[in-house]
Amino acid sequence: MPEPLLSIRDLVVEFKTDDGIVHAVDGISYDVMPGETLGIVGESGSGKSVSTLALLGLIPQPPGRIVSGTAMFKGRDLLKLKKKEQRAFRGKEVAMVFQDPMTSLNPVLKVGYQLGEAIKTHFPDEKDEAIRARVIELLRLVGVPNPDTRADQYPHEFSGGMRQRAMIAMAIANSPSLLIADEPTTALDVTIQAQVLEVMKTVQTETHAATILITHDLGIVAEMCDRVLVMYGGKIVEAGDVYTIFKAPRHPYTIGLMNSLPKLTEDEEWLEPIPGAPPSLINRPPGCAFHPRCFLSQGRDRCRADVPELRMVGDGHYAACHFSEELVDFKSKFAEAVPA
Amino acid sequence: MLTYIARRILYSIPVLFVSTFLSFMFVSLAGDPRQNLLANPKLSHAHYKALFHTYHLDVSIPVRYWYWLQDVFEHKLGSSLLTSQPIWPDITRAMGHTLQVIGIAEIIAITLGVAVGIFSAVKQYSIFDYLFTTVSFLGYAMPTFWLALLLQILFTDIYLSYNVRIFYTSGLNSGVTSNTWSLDRLQHIALPVATLAIISFAVYSRYMRASMLDVISTDYIRTARAKGLPERLVIMRHVFRNALIPVVTVAALNIGGLLGGAIITETIFSLDGMGYYFIQKLGQLDVYAVMAYLAITSLFIIIFNLIADVVYGYLDPRIRYD
Amino acid sequence: MTEIGKALPEDQITGHDSADVAPPTARVDAIAVGGQDLVAESATAAGLELKARSQWSYARSRFIRHRAAMAGLVGLIIIFAAGAFANWVAPYGYAQIDLTHLYAPPTLSGNHFFGTDELGRDFFSRTIYGIRTSEEVGLVVAIASSILGVIIGAIAGFYRGWIDNILMRITDLVLTLPALAILLTAAALWGSGNQWRIVIILALFFWTGIARIVRGVFLSLREKEYVEAAKAGGAGDFRIMFRHILPNTLGPVIVNATLAVAAAILTESALSFLGFGIKPPTPSLGVLISEGQQDPQKWWLTVLPGLVLVLIVVCVNFVGDGLRDALDPTQRRVRA
């Protein structure tokens, strides 16, 4: 078993608001292996972005607070770094692609300059011509046409898809060993989404960076990821490799997510949405956070009383459900589509 | 850009005409210049009939506006009806004084306001921030005339109690000679400058702070941080320039308005500037002098509106004027 | 043509020399739309039930939590109540002369709290009567200009066309005029020395800002689906305007009207101070300061009424800030 590149343990992140304390991330642990692509899925507010922003020290504090946890990366705990050490990691070892390319680039600076800055920050002695050449190479790599001219344009002269390409180029400028992509395609048109995902794949083969891909779209997970974490209410409720989870999910929430997806190969009478709404992160339901919406919890006190632990239910497959065993024979509607 | 400026100037011309026409109607309707002449007992009926005719007071107001316009262009704003003195020399002298006071006050206010705004935002919720937020809040709520009076009372009191003259509280120079850059002049304009600088500072620092905080919370600043850029560079390179845009606009508009004279401040310190001139002439109901003032002031405001837009376009590449 | 930085007209005429800018109202445009059906989610033990709270109860609870705003409100109520009941509160009459106490400096122990002037008139009483006038000016101008602004803005935004064109040209024009100078001229020519003429002049100047805001909301909402739906349902123009669109403008209008109270009071005091607004014997804070400044050594005659004026404006601004935070659902306050 190779050493994990990143190893997060018991991470807890809170936000103080007028209405009370929001438990955004509530004690999560996971590993990222070198070169793998890990998907994190969940509804909005499930804590999937916050858990990764915390790694880079990008949680605004206040109101945010990292209450506890460790994040070992190449022998150092990212959460215990001094400001300066943290900066040395950011953009060099760990880089991030954000959700909304329309607002993620500085409107008054040229795109080429903003990319070059990412390099210059970590290699201050690099010559300007060399940086410029690298910037153009990067833009070409992510498929920006006429990179020479494009580098001298401002963000507003780029389309959404082009901007996201530029963001990806910026993220890989220093060949990071970990790339975090926070819903990189959510803000884009469907046709552009596919192109940007293609770029992500190209970039991965070029840089061999491990990738954390945050999304709410199971389709993207199926296409891009090796392993997947499912988050609900600030906790991981299921984890495993993509094939296993798509074939035989062992948590009712994951099953709910899949049932709400259309299966394109045959006619379906209807899709089954998950009943109810995402839990309040201020007053979490006691016991299992999912129990008010769960088809297994009916009339069972345990779901209301005990918080289920994430436990192994198969080979490299984990689920946080008291009654996970009842789902052993469950076959998802995607089961046949998954190669054995 | 050039075509945009040309178009804006062309658009401004009719605006200026309409605004002076309305002012003229407004001023003439209520402050009928004939009243002053009629009130003079030395003038006979025939005499003022003749005078009315020379000064075109016997025609309707729109026609009078037309004569007034001719006067403005041919005789540099024409002359006063009350004193028959030409307006131009008086108003340009006053403008020079106003320019000196406003210039110094605004340079101080902008420099300090921007600096304090940056620090308050970067150190949000620090003692420094609370202190200056309070200062600018008070400066904002404080009527200019009251602030000016406080300074005046304070320095009069110092003079009377200790017989030390630090700053003068009235006028421009001690002697009859006018000396633009002497210590004596600076002692005279220090208090009006301080008054204006404090009020403007309150506005600029508030704007700068709010604008910095807006920018700091944007996605692209998060991107800059995610690159590993040191915080100092994040602030100076990424936040500062974006935050400056609205402040520059506000400052340009503010200066445009002030060049018409700080009416209140100049009046309190009996400072021979545009605002003081206006109040004097308004008090005497000297219609053409008031009109000359309103026309020049509107012109300043329009010019500085244009400057504000041009600077905005220069600072923000998203704005393209064509 | 860009619209940036064009401060609302009433920003120009707050009686400040630095005329064109006013942070308290600058962000008001941003509040305009939204939050119509804001539902506060409060999960109960079951974790599922949603309790709907109206936008207004939500706003109220946020306002009450805003400490500065509550302090401002309390201060304002005390000051305005003193002004409104001046006849009972003031220990002496406005013009009551006490020849045994000429130019008495202020004392905490004696009869004359704020001192007396050259005729021995009690300055505390005079200040309270002055508050009454300032308060009348502030409130009436704010209400009258809001009503005028809402009506004109609503018509312009709803019908567009030439009405809208005229409105926008007028506001453009107002922005190129030296506001304080024009007000002074108007007051010099039409003022009669008492507060009511000044109120009319100020109201006629203050409506444009509110009209622009209301117009903006109307322009953006008239194409919205629910307005279309109301139209399809056969609702008349007035019903659509008043039932469906107008409620959305209430937030920004209330904030603006609040700040207009301060602006009107400041402007009136500046006009009166310069001798063109309210004139003696009508009491007003500006008049008192103007009379008091004639003798700089009798500092209390200038400082004390000015202090009251600043206090009123600070309180109003606090309330205005609090209202803006409370009525702006897009900006939820996060405690430090």
PDB file of C-alpha atoms in Angstrom, chain B residues 86-94:
ATOM      1  CA  PRO B  86     -17.326  94.013 -14.570  1.00  0.00           C
ATOM      2  CA  ILE B  87     -17.783  90.589 -12.974  1.00  0.00           C
ATOM      3  CA  TRP B  88     -14.759  88.803 -14.456  1.00  0.00           C
ATOM      4  CA  PRO B  89     -11.922  90.338 -12.346  1.00  0.00           C
ATOM      5  CA  ASP B  90     -13.775  89.771  -9.086  1.00  0.00           C
ATOM      6  CA  ILE B  91     -14.735  86.221  -9.845  1.00  0.00           C
ATOM      7  CA  THR B  92     -11.303  85.164 -11.135  1.00  0.00           C
ATOM      8  CA  ARG B  93      -9.594  86.606  -8.079  1.00  0.00           C
ATOM      9  CA  ALA B  94     -12.011  84.697  -5.857  1.00  0.00           C
TER      10      ALA B  94
END
